[in-house]
Amino acid sequence: MYAFKINGGKKLFGTVEIKGAKNAVLPIMAAALLTDQPVILNNVSPLSDVCVMTQLLKSFGATVQEQDDTLTIAANAVNNTIAIYDFVSKMRASFWVLGPLLARFGHATVSLPGGCTIGARPVDIYLKALEEMGAHIKIENGYVVAHGPLHAADIFFRRVSVGATHNTLMAAVLTPGTTVIHNAAMEPEVLDLIEALKKMGANIHWKEPKVLSVTGVSRLGGVTHTVVSDRIETASFIVAAAVTKGRLFLKGGRLDLIEAITDVIKKSGIVFTPHADGFDVDATNATLTAVPVTTSEYPGFPTDAQALITTLFSIAAGESITTENLFENRLMHIPELQRMGAHIQILNNQSVLIKGVSHLSGTTVMASDLRGGVALVLAALAARGETIVKRIYHIDRGYYRLEEKLKAVGADIERIKTPV
Ligand code: UD1
């Protein structure tokens, strides 16, 4: 097991490179199963989740080569369409291979993911959509066993789901006729998947916001695609600059993807200056100020940034209520922030009341999920004294060598081995 040892209070200055979004790389890797031609993805960090998807694709008989920040995937010799529990239980996005396998090969057997620390996370929307497209689906021994053939359908999602949008899209691109998905997710990572699929020859367009029209084609070709910038990694470094009163140039960061986040942070007097290849975030004269935040689907405030902003507001002036609307159990970082001296009252499963304090203090804390874990690292950067953040394998899922990026801009952080 590894942990981060952080001595807080260092202002961060310098350049941080923001890489391709984990949440865009993963669905596009799954989309490589739709073609026998090579799919080449640039701007990819070797995150542990990317490694899990790589192993999963290899288990189907695909080849995956990594060189620098480029992944080359060839699914021309797929000889297995079973996604085993070991992969899906490690990373839920593994479930997204269901749609492309079923569309291209006519059958797929994919382990059900089960719940996770942030919520029950059912997959009913995925399965209902595929059934409406003609799939015969049985649940056997914890697996979804699905058979085609698929046909086009008019599909209404009961709620917006990023993963169900990815999965249904990937099923529809090779399915004859025009499938319409109502209440589809519009996250930048969905748009990135659509861009890659279109370059592969897919026929997809937005009929109106949240309504996607997909006309199936008989085959898709290969693609070279540069993955969209990671808006949550970007938000994480913005908060890092803010809580340390530093100034960072986020190379490759995209302000246009994080307006909901900059809107709530701008009130703290943080200055954002766009450049051709990124932007500056300057918090040297900031007065951190709390405002109410409610998470919702894009373009609303992202659930993945909820824990990050809670850390920021825990040392801001004033009070604020933060409400998590997407997942039912995404407040696991709060008791750990409380142990660092934050005044946060849990109002119910979804909402917290944050009363800013003048400073946090270091102690040993435990990451329980990816974004909640990073929120603790950000708190530690601002805190007085030493903090040990344990169970950082959660953080490695979505941040590649976070400690090196932070150290390069002045943080006192190291990765240490711990017995538990
Ligand atoms: C993706 C992101 C995750 C982000 C989330 C919301 C990846 C790898 N993960 O997760 O980081 O926090 O979008 O932006 O890209 N739901 C159902 N039934 C379903 C599907 C979803 O009830 O069949 C519910 C979920 O439990 C959740 C809500 O819908 O409460 C939204 O989930 P969804 O958008 O599907 O999240 P993911 O795609 O799993």
XYZ file of N, CA and C in Angstrom, residues 11-243:
699
model
N 2.994 27.572 -1.274
C 2.252 28.150 -2.409
C 2.717 27.473 -3.689
N 1.811 27.174 -4.574
C 2.183 26.485 -5.813
C 2.353 27.482 -6.960
N 3.489 27.405 -7.638
C 3.757 28.270 -8.795
C 4.364 27.430 -9.903
N 3.952 27.684 -11.148
C 4.585 26.994 -12.276
C 3.566 26.442 -13.259
N 4.021 25.472 -14.043
C 3.199 24.927 -15.132
C 2.839 23.473 -14.831
N 1.575 23.156 -15.060
C 1.109 21.772 -14.928
C 0.494 21.376 -16.267
N 0.864 20.198 -16.763
C 0.282 19.762 -18.029
C -0.958 18.913 -17.754
N -2.069 19.310 -18.344
C -3.325 18.573 -18.198
C -3.438 17.600 -19.377
N -3.688 16.346 -19.089
C -3.731 15.333 -20.149
C -5.182 15.001 -20.529
N -5.316 13.999 -21.403
C -6.649 13.591 -21.869
C -7.493 13.044 -20.727
N -8.803 13.262 -20.833
C -9.720 12.895 -19.747
C -9.850 11.378 -19.619
N -9.659 10.890 -18.402
C -9.901 9.466 -18.118
C -11.289 9.068 -18.612
N -12.286 9.915 -18.323
C -13.660 9.546 -18.629
C -13.981 9.622 -20.121
N -13.037 10.128 -20.929
C -13.205 10.071 -22.389
C -12.369 8.936 -22.973
N -11.178 8.727 -22.423
C -10.309 7.647 -22.933
C -11.033 6.303 -22.820
N -11.666 6.060 -21.665
C -12.235 4.725 -21.411
C -13.330 4.355 -22.414
N -14.332 5.234 -22.667
C -15.340 4.821 -23.654
C -14.764 4.699 -25.071
N -13.781 5.530 -25.402
C -13.242 5.438 -26.775
C -12.414 4.155 -26.917
N -11.767 3.737 -25.823
C -11.085 2.430 -25.873
C -12.118 1.324 -26.125
N -13.265 1.407 -25.447
C -14.319 0.400 -25.668
C -14.818 0.469 -27.112
N -14.874 1.678 -27.657
C -15.362 1.852 -29.039
C -14.420 1.219 -30.060
N -13.164 0.991 -29.668
C -12.217 0.331 -30.585
C -12.686 -1.077 -30.926
N -13.587 -1.643 -30.081
C -14.127 -2.986 -30.358
C -15.089 -2.985 -31.539
N -15.473 -1.779 -31.997
C -16.460 -1.690 -33.079
C -15.846 -1.863 -34.461
N -14.514 -1.919 -34.536
C -13.865 -1.956 -35.848
C -12.694 -2.939 -35.861
N -12.387 -3.448 -37.068
C -11.187 -4.294 -37.190
C -9.967 -3.451 -37.569
N -10.154 -2.153 -37.666
C -9.049 -1.247 -38.030
C -8.420 -0.624 -36.773
N -7.173 -0.144 -36.863
C -6.530 0.417 -35.666
C -7.190 1.716 -35.174
N -7.289 1.823 -33.874
C -7.759 3.060 -33.226
C -6.564 3.619 -32.466
N -6.155 4.825 -32.851
C -4.946 5.417 -32.256
C -5.381 6.624 -31.419
N -5.080 6.552 -30.133
C -5.506 7.622 -29.213
C -4.286 8.364 -28.685
N -4.276 9.678 -28.882
C -3.186 10.521 -28.378
C -3.629 11.246 -27.111
N -2.633 11.714 -26.357
C -2.877 12.513 -25.139
C -3.421 11.655 -23.994
N -2.969 10.387 -23.949
C -3.474 9.453 -22.936
C -2.430 9.268 -21.822
N -2.857 9.425 -20.580
C -1.979 9.113 -19.437
C -2.144 7.647 -19.063
N -1.060 6.987 -18.642
C -1.185 5.573 -18.260
C -1.783 5.401 -16.860
N -2.997 5.887 -16.705
C -3.704 5.792 -15.418
C -4.004 4.339 -15.110
N -4.242 4.023 -13.843
C -4.505 2.610 -13.554
C -5.824 2.156 -14.184
N -6.819 3.051 -14.323
C -8.062 2.652 -15.001
C -7.820 2.343 -16.480
N -6.908 3.084 -17.102
C -6.573 2.832 -18.517
C -5.909 1.452 -18.625
N -5.091 1.114 -17.625
C -4.439 -0.215 -17.630
C -5.470 -1.322 -17.491
N -6.504 -1.106 -16.659
C -7.554 -2.129 -16.516
C -8.282 -2.311 -17.856
N -8.628 -1.196 -18.513
C -9.326 -1.319 -19.810
C -8.416 -1.997 -20.838
N -7.128 -1.708 -20.778
C -6.170 -2.349 -21.687
C -6.193 -3.866 -21.482
N -6.130 -4.294 -20.222
C -6.146 -5.739 -19.922
C -7.453 -6.372 -20.382
N -8.546 -5.651 -20.184
C -9.858 -6.182 -20.593
C -9.908 -6.377 -22.113
N -9.448 -5.362 -22.859
C -9.470 -5.474 -24.335
C -8.574 -6.635 -24.776
N -7.438 -6.782 -24.095
C -6.537 -7.897 -24.437
C -7.215 -9.238 -24.159
N -8.052 -9.287 -23.110
C -8.720 -10.560 -22.778
C -9.707 -10.971 -23.870
N -10.100 -10.006 -24.717
C -10.990 -10.339 -25.851
C -10.188 -10.783 -27.086
N -8.867 -10.605 -27.026
C -8.035 -10.935 -28.185
C -7.573 -9.700 -28.955
N -7.912 -8.508 -28.465
C -7.433 -7.275 -29.110
C -5.964 -7.052 -28.733
N -5.248 -6.282 -29.554
C -3.895 -5.886 -29.154
C -3.930 -4.413 -28.759
N -3.145 -4.078 -27.755
C -3.066 -2.691 -27.293
C -1.593 -2.364 -27.095
N -1.127 -1.345 -27.802
C 0.274 -0.937 -27.641
C 0.317 0.478 -27.087
N 1.253 0.684 -26.144
C 1.407 2.022 -25.560
C 2.760 2.560 -25.927
N 2.794 3.780 -26.435
C 4.080 4.442 -26.630
C 3.918 5.913 -26.259
N 4.731 6.359 -25.322
C 4.585 7.713 -24.769
C 3.127 7.927 -24.370
N 2.491 8.973 -24.943
C 1.098 9.173 -24.529
C 0.120 8.713 -25.618
N 0.562 7.719 -26.423
C -0.297 7.204 -27.501
C -0.640 5.733 -27.260
N -1.910 5.433 -27.452
C -2.377 4.040 -27.362
C -2.826 3.614 -28.744
N -2.405 2.434 -29.182
C -2.877 1.908 -30.463
C -3.595 0.592 -30.186
N -4.873 0.573 -30.553
C -5.706 -0.599 -30.251
C -6.140 -1.233 -31.572
N -5.981 -2.544 -31.678
C -6.456 -3.244 -32.883
C -7.337 -4.402 -32.442
N -8.609 -4.332 -32.807
C -9.569 -5.381 -32.410
C -9.933 -6.217 -33.641
N -8.903 -6.598 -34.414
C -9.151 -7.360 -35.648
C -9.175 -8.862 -35.408
N -8.762 -9.295 -34.217
C -8.711 -10.741 -33.973
C -9.424 -11.092 -32.666
N -10.584 -10.470 -32.457
C -11.328 -10.737 -31.212
C -11.852 -12.175 -31.232
N -11.576 -12.914 -30.165
C -11.991 -14.325 -30.138
C -12.752 -14.662 -28.854
N -13.166 -13.616 -28.116
C -13.853 -13.841 -26.847
C -14.730 -12.619 -26.576
N -15.958 -12.854 -26.155
C -16.837 -11.702 -25.868
C -17.365 -11.794 -24.425
N -16.532 -12.342 -23.551
C -16.924 -12.439 -22.133
C -16.047 -11.490 -21.306
N -16.687 -10.543 -20.620
C -15.949 -9.625 -19.725
C -16.106 -10.129 -18.301
N -15.019 -10.622 -17.727
C -15.128 -11.300 -16.435
C -15.202 -10.312 -15.261
N -15.710 -10.832 -14.152
C -15.948 -10.039 -12.940
C -14.692 -9.312 -12.461
N -13.523 -9.973 -12.572
C -12.277 -9.368 -12.076
C -12.069 -7.974 -12.657
N -12.367 -7.811 -13.944
C -12.188 -6.495 -14.579
C -13.307 -5.539 -14.183
N -14.555 -6.018 -14.304
C -15.692 -5.112 -14.108
C -15.782 -4.674 -12.650
N -15.383 -5.557 -11.721
C -15.446 -5.171 -10.309
C -14.352 -4.158 -9.976
N -13.234 -4.211 -10.711
C -12.155 -3.244 -10.473
C -12.518 -1.871 -11.007
N -13.225 -1.875 -12.146
C -13.524 -0.594 -12.788
C -14.859 -0.700 -13.524
N -15.834 0.089 -13.077
C -17.192 -0.017 -13.608
C -17.269 0.257 -15.102
N -16.381 1.138 -15.610
C -16.455 1.492 -17.033
C -16.207 0.269 -17.924
N -15.694 -0.821 -17.340
C -15.529 -2.067 -18.100
C -16.875 -2.531 -18.659
N -17.957 -2.203 -17.939
C -19.293 -2.641 -18.358
C -19.656 -2.080 -19.739
N -18.982 -0.971 -20.110
C -19.322 -0.297 -21.367
C -18.937 -1.089 -22.613
N -18.238 -2.218 -22.438
C -17.925 -3.037 -23.623
C -19.169 -3.793 -24.096
N -20.219 -3.825 -23.261
C -21.425 -4.586 -23.619
C -21.999 -4.121 -24.967
N -22.220 -2.820 -25.106
C -22.840 -2.295 -26.333
C -22.014 -2.599 -27.582
N -20.720 -2.242 -27.602
C -19.935 -2.497 -28.826
C -19.775 -3.983 -29.145
N -19.592 -4.844 -28.127
C -19.440 -6.281 -28.416
C -20.724 -6.831 -29.033
N -21.857 -6.441 -28.438
C -23.146 -6.940 -28.919
C -23.409 -6.457 -30.349
N -23.088 -5.187 -30.610
C -23.359 -4.630 -31.940
C -22.483 -5.286 -33.001
N -21.226 -5.540 -32.683
C -20.326 -6.064 -33.730
C -20.396 -7.589 -33.851
N -20.521 -8.279 -32.709
C -20.419 -9.748 -32.760
C -21.755 -10.458 -32.537
N -22.787 -9.702 -32.148
C -24.113 -10.312 -31.985
C -24.323 -10.966 -30.622
N -23.299 -11.020 -29.802
C -23.460 -11.574 -28.456
C -22.385 -11.011 -27.535
N -22.692 -10.981 -26.241
C -21.713 -10.534 -25.239
C -22.168 -11.024 -23.880
N -21.207 -11.369 -23.050
C -21.488 -11.767 -21.675
C -20.610 -10.893 -20.787
N -21.247 -10.045 -19.995
C -20.487 -9.048 -19.233
C -20.929 -9.098 -17.775
N -19.970 -9.187 -16.887
C -20.294 -9.237 -15.458
C -21.046 -7.979 -15.036
N -22.035 -8.149 -14.177
C -22.684 -6.974 -13.573
C -21.679 -6.311 -12.629
N -21.613 -4.967 -12.614
C -20.597 -4.325 -11.782
C -20.902 -4.316 -10.294
N -22.185 -4.393 -9.909
C -22.511 -4.248 -8.484
C -22.383 -2.786 -8.055
N -22.529 -2.524 -6.762
C -22.459 -1.138 -6.277
C -21.020 -0.697 -6.054
N -20.831 0.532 -5.608
C -19.485 0.970 -5.215
C -19.616 1.980 -4.089
N -18.495 2.494 -3.592
C -18.571 3.316 -2.370
C -19.439 4.566 -2.561
N -19.565 5.080 -3.785
C -20.328 6.335 -3.929
C -21.818 6.104 -4.191
N -22.231 4.838 -4.396
C -23.659 4.603 -4.576
C -23.956 3.227 -5.139
N -25.269 2.919 -5.251
C -25.690 1.593 -5.726
C -25.382 1.435 -7.220
N -25.515 2.487 -7.956
C -25.166 2.557 -9.373
C -25.733 1.396 -10.198
N -27.071 1.332 -10.311
C -27.666 0.267 -11.122
C -27.381 0.462 -12.617
N -27.679 -0.568 -13.414
C -27.450 -0.471 -14.873
C -28.751 -0.708 -15.634
N -29.889 -0.448 -14.968
C -31.187 -0.708 -15.590
C -31.393 0.088 -16.876
N -30.854 1.308 -16.936
C -31.082 2.150 -18.120
C -30.347 1.558 -19.329
N -29.141 1.053 -19.077
C -28.375 0.407 -20.158
C -29.163 -0.774 -20.724
N -29.661 -1.627 -19.784
C -30.263 -2.894 -20.200
C -31.603 -2.663 -20.887
N -32.381 -1.711 -20.366
C -33.689 -1.415 -20.974
C -33.482 -0.916 -22.408
N -32.475 -0.064 -22.596
C -32.213 0.479 -23.939
C -31.858 -0.651 -24.912
N -30.995 -1.551 -24.478
C -30.603 -2.650 -25.378
C -31.791 -3.563 -25.665
N -32.629 -3.785 -24.643
C -33.825 -4.623 -24.870
C -34.756 -3.956 -25.865
N -34.881 -2.632 -25.760
C -35.743 -1.927 -26.718
C -35.165 -2.007 -28.132
N -33.855 -2.245 -28.210
C -33.219 -2.428 -29.526
C -33.244 -3.901 -29.951
N -33.981 -4.729 -29.236
C -34.175 -6.115 -29.664
C -33.263 -7.121 -28.999
N -32.383 -6.680 -28.101
C -31.462 -7.636 -27.470
C -32.234 -8.588 -26.557
N -31.828 -9.866 -26.565
C -32.357 -10.837 -25.602
C -31.376 -10.852 -24.447
N -31.857 -10.452 -23.277
C -30.941 -10.317 -22.136
C -31.395 -11.218 -20.993
N -30.440 -11.988 -20.474
C -30.704 -12.792 -19.266
C -29.627 -12.443 -18.249
N -29.989 -12.505 -16.973
C -28.973 -12.349 -15.924
C -28.687 -13.749 -15.392
N -27.467 -14.206 -15.541
C -27.104 -15.566 -15.110
C -25.805 -15.524 -14.323
N -25.827 -16.023 -13.108
C -24.616 -16.121 -12.282
C -23.871 -14.794 -12.168
N -24.614 -13.723 -12.067
C -23.982 -12.413 -11.898
C -23.538 -11.761 -13.201
N -23.875 -12.395 -14.304
C -23.465 -11.848 -15.605
C -24.695 -11.445 -16.428
N -24.517 -10.436 -17.268
C -25.505 -10.095 -18.290
C -25.147 -10.910 -19.521
N -26.069 -11.758 -19.951
C -25.837 -12.556 -21.158
C -26.755 -11.984 -22.231
N -26.167 -11.383 -23.263
C -26.959 -10.650 -24.259
C -26.724 -11.206 -25.656
N -27.847 -11.311 -26.394
C -27.764 -11.754 -27.794
C -28.541 -10.786 -28.675
N -28.063 -10.608 -29.889
C -28.744 -9.790 -30.877
C -29.654 -10.683 -31.698
N -30.046 -10.285 -32.898
C -29.617 -9.049 -33.550
C -30.341 -7.823 -32.989
N -29.715 -6.663 -33.198
C -30.297 -5.406 -32.723
C -31.044 -4.720 -33.868
N -32.047 -3.942 -33.482
C -32.717 -3.085 -34.477
C -32.830 -1.674 -33.897
N -33.119 -0.717 -34.756
C -33.210 0.681 -34.305
C -34.420 0.847 -33.383
N -34.357 1.839 -32.500
C -35.471 2.078 -31.569
C -35.478 3.541 -31.134
N -36.644 3.948 -30.627
C -36.798 5.268 -30.005
C -36.651 5.037 -28.510
N -35.588 5.567 -27.910
C -35.271 5.218 -26.518
C -35.381 6.449 -25.633
N -36.060 6.301 -24.505
C -36.191 7.402 -23.531
C -35.492 6.983 -22.247
N -34.411 7.630 -21.894
C -33.751 7.333 -20.617
C -34.578 7.937 -19.487
N -34.812 7.168 -18.412
C -35.618 7.709 -17.299
C -34.855 8.798 -16.561
N -33.519 8.780 -16.632
C -32.704 9.878 -16.116
C -31.443 9.940 -16.963
N -30.754 11.073 -16.908
C -29.542 11.222 -17.713
C -28.456 10.319 -17.136
N -27.844 9.532 -17.994
C -26.740 8.678 -17.554
C -25.618 8.750 -18.585
N -24.433 9.118 -18.112
C -23.270 9.207 -19.002
C -22.965 7.824 -19.585
N -22.852 6.828 -18.698
C -22.468 5.486 -19.145
C -23.506 4.867 -20.069
N -24.799 5.041 -19.757
C -25.838 4.465 -20.620
C -25.837 5.157 -21.981
N -25.493 6.452 -21.995
C -25.398 7.148 -23.289
C -24.247 6.559 -24.104
N -23.072 6.400 -23.479
C -21.943 5.786 -24.192
C -22.334 4.428 -24.761
N -22.920 3.592 -23.885
C -23.181 2.203 -24.247
C -24.221 2.093 -25.371
N -25.289 2.895 -25.263
C -26.356 2.824 -26.265
C -25.863 3.366 -27.602
N -25.086 4.451 -27.528
C -24.491 5.020 -28.755
C -23.648 3.972 -29.470
N -22.790 3.299 -28.689
C -21.870 2.337 -29.295
C -22.633 1.144 -29.866
N -23.788 0.819 -29.271
C -24.603 -0.259 -29.843
C -25.284 0.221 -31.125
N -25.718 1.483 -31.126
C -26.543 1.976 -32.245
C -25.741 2.253 -33.513
N -24.457 2.563 -33.387
C -23.693 2.975 -34.578
C -23.571 1.871 -35.627
N -23.667 0.596 -35.182
C -23.588 -0.516 -36.160
C -24.943 -1.212 -36.330
N -26.014 -0.591 -35.844
C -27.345 -1.215 -35.898
C -28.168 -0.592 -37.022
N -28.732 -1.404 -37.935
C -29.473 -0.852 -39.062
C -30.624 0.055 -38.611
N -30.884 1.115 -39.358
C -31.975 2.037 -39.056
C -31.507 3.182 -38.171
N -32.471 4.044 -37.807
C -32.121 5.233 -37.016
C -32.625 5.087 -35.588
N -31.699 5.046 -34.661
C -32.027 4.983 -33.234
C -32.003 6.404 -32.680
N -33.011 6.729 -31.893
C -33.037 8.061 -31.261
C -32.957 7.879 -29.746
N -32.011 8.579 -29.143
C -31.845 8.493 -27.673
C -32.308 9.816 -27.070
N -33.406 9.746 -26.305
C -33.937 10.946 -25.637
C -33.389 11.004 -24.214
N -33.090 12.211 -23.744
C -32.530 12.434 -22.406
C -31.084 11.915 -22.307
N -30.356 12.056 -23.418
C -28.955 11.616 -23.455
C -28.078 12.601 -22.690
N -26.946 12.084 -22.179
C -25.974 12.947 -21.496
C -25.227 13.791 -22.527
N -24.845 15.001 -22.127
C -24.125 15.913 -23.036
C -22.765 16.302 -22.469
N -22.216 15.468 -21.580
C -20.907 15.757 -20.983
C -19.856 15.867 -22.097
N -18.808 16.671 -21.896
C -17.758 16.801 -22.919
C -17.166 15.447 -23.312
N -17.171 14.487 -22.378
C -16.598 13.169 -22.676
C -17.520 12.398 -23.619
N -18.836 12.631 -23.536
C -19.773 12.020 -24.498
C -19.521 12.635 -25.877
N -19.346 13.968 -25.899
C -19.071 14.647 -27.174
C -17.776 14.139 -27.796
N -16.801 13.824 -26.942
C -15.522 13.329 -27.461
C -15.681 11.932 -28.065
N -16.465 11.080 -27.391
C -16.744 9.755 -27.956
C -17.445 9.919 -29.308
N -18.420 10.828 -29.367
C -19.160 11.038 -30.621
C -18.198 11.500 -31.723
N -17.280 12.401 -31.372
C -16.329 12.894 -32.377
C -15.477 11.743 -32.917
N -14.991 10.887 -32.002
C -14.163 9.750 -32.439
C -14.989 8.798 -33.302
N -16.231 8.511 -32.889
C -17.080 7.593 -33.664
C -17.370 8.158 -35.053
N -17.600 9.475 -35.111
C -17.876 10.088 -36.426
C -16.668 9.956 -37.336
N -15.468 10.156 -36.763
C -14.252 10.003 -37.583
C -14.094 8.558 -38.042
N -14.680 7.623 -37.304
C -14.635 6.205 -37.703
C -15.700 5.895 -38.768
N -16.568 6.883 -39.050
C -17.583 6.697 -40.095
C -19.000 6.602 -39.562
N -19.195 6.813 -38.266
C -20.550 6.715 -37.695
C -21.386 7.922 -38.097
N -22.695 7.676 -38.149
C -23.633 8.718 -38.559
C -24.448 9.133 -37.318
N -23.989 10.203 -36.669
C -24.600 10.628 -35.391
C -24.856 12.133 -35.465
N -26.026 12.570 -35.052
C -26.198 14.022 -34.859
C -27.177 14.314 -33.728
N -27.034 15.532 -33.168
C -27.949 15.973 -32.115
C -29.189 16.526 -32.802
N -30.368 15.939 -32.523
C -31.618 16.481 -33.074
C -31.958 17.763 -32.343
N -31.704 17.744 -31.059
C -31.867 18.915 -30.194
C -31.044 18.600 -28.948
N -30.857 19.568 -28.029
C -30.077 19.231 -26.839
C -30.658 17.985 -26.156
N -29.805 17.063 -25.765
C -30.169 15.820 -25.073
C -30.885 14.800 -25.958
N -31.018 15.063 -27.257
C -31.657 14.069 -28.139
C -30.694 13.722 -29.269
N -30.240 12.468 -29.246
C -29.250 12.010 -30.222
C -29.904 11.131 -31.265
N -29.517 11.343 -32.518
C -30.008 10.493 -33.594
C -28.815 9.731 -34.171
N -28.938 8.417 -34.246
C -27.827 7.574 -34.701
C -28.338 6.659 -35.807
N -27.805 6.817 -37.009
C -28.197 5.922 -38.105
C -27.076 4.919 -38.314
N -27.403 3.664 -38.172
C -26.379 2.620 -38.208
C -25.711 2.502 -39.571
N -24.430 2.168 -39.561
C -23.676 1.895 -40.795
C -23.223 0.426 -40.731
N -22.831 -0.136 -41.910
C -22.517 -1.571 -41.894
C -21.135 -1.848 -41.302
N -20.212 -0.903 -41.440
C -18.915 -1.100 -40.780
C -18.285 0.246 -40.440
N -17.393 0.223 -39.458
C -16.658 1.436 -39.078
C -15.179 1.215 -39.363
N -14.470 2.312 -39.637
C -13.031 2.229 -39.899
C -12.226 2.628 -38.671
N -10.926 2.756 -38.855
C -10.049 3.164 -37.759
C -10.074 4.676 -37.580
N -9.294 5.153 -36.618
C -9.277 6.590 -36.337
C -7.993 6.954 -35.586
N -7.530 8.185 -35.808
C -6.509 8.763 -34.938
C -7.184 9.935 -34.241
N -7.163 9.917 -32.920
C -7.961 10.895 -32.179
C -7.170 11.400 -30.970
N -7.215 12.706 -30.759
C -6.586 13.281 -29.568
C -7.671 13.476 -28.511
N -7.496 12.818 -27.384
C -8.543 12.786 -26.351
C -8.705 14.171 -25.717
N -9.951 14.541 -25.470
C -10.275 15.860 -24.901
C -9.614 16.018 -23.522
N -9.260 17.241 -23.237
C -8.599 17.603 -21.974
C -9.447 17.195 -20.751
N -8.776 16.793 -19.695
C -9.463 16.319 -18.488
C -9.929 17.504 -17.635
N -11.242 17.744 -17.654
C -11.759 18.934 -16.949
C -11.710 18.745 -15.435
N -11.720 17.490 -14.958
C -11.686 17.299 -13.505
C -10.254 17.399 -12.988
N -9.288 16.927 -13.789
C -7.888 17.162 -13.411
C -7.633 18.676 -13.403
N -8.183 19.360 -14.390
C -8.049 20.826 -14.450
C -8.616 21.469 -13.195
N -9.822 21.062 -12.838
C -10.461 21.641 -11.642
C -9.632 21.348 -10.391
N -9.023 20.170 -10.352
C -8.223 19.799 -9.173
C -7.043 20.758 -9.012
N -6.380 21.088 -10.125
C -5.226 22.001 -10.017
C -5.668 23.451 -9.788
N -6.859 23.803 -10.245
C -7.374 25.138 -9.916
C -7.542 25.241 -8.394
N -8.134 24.206 -7.813
C -8.334 24.230 -6.356
C -6.973 24.207 -5.646
N -6.010 23.466 -6.208
C -4.666 23.428 -5.594
C -4.059 24.831 -5.561
N -4.212 25.568 -6.680
C -3.706 26.950 -6.710
C -4.472 27.806 -5.706
N -5.803 27.621 -5.668
C -6.651 28.470 -4.821
C -6.326 28.282 -3.337
N -6.237 27.027 -2.893
C -6.067 26.803 -1.444
C -4.652 27.119 -0.969
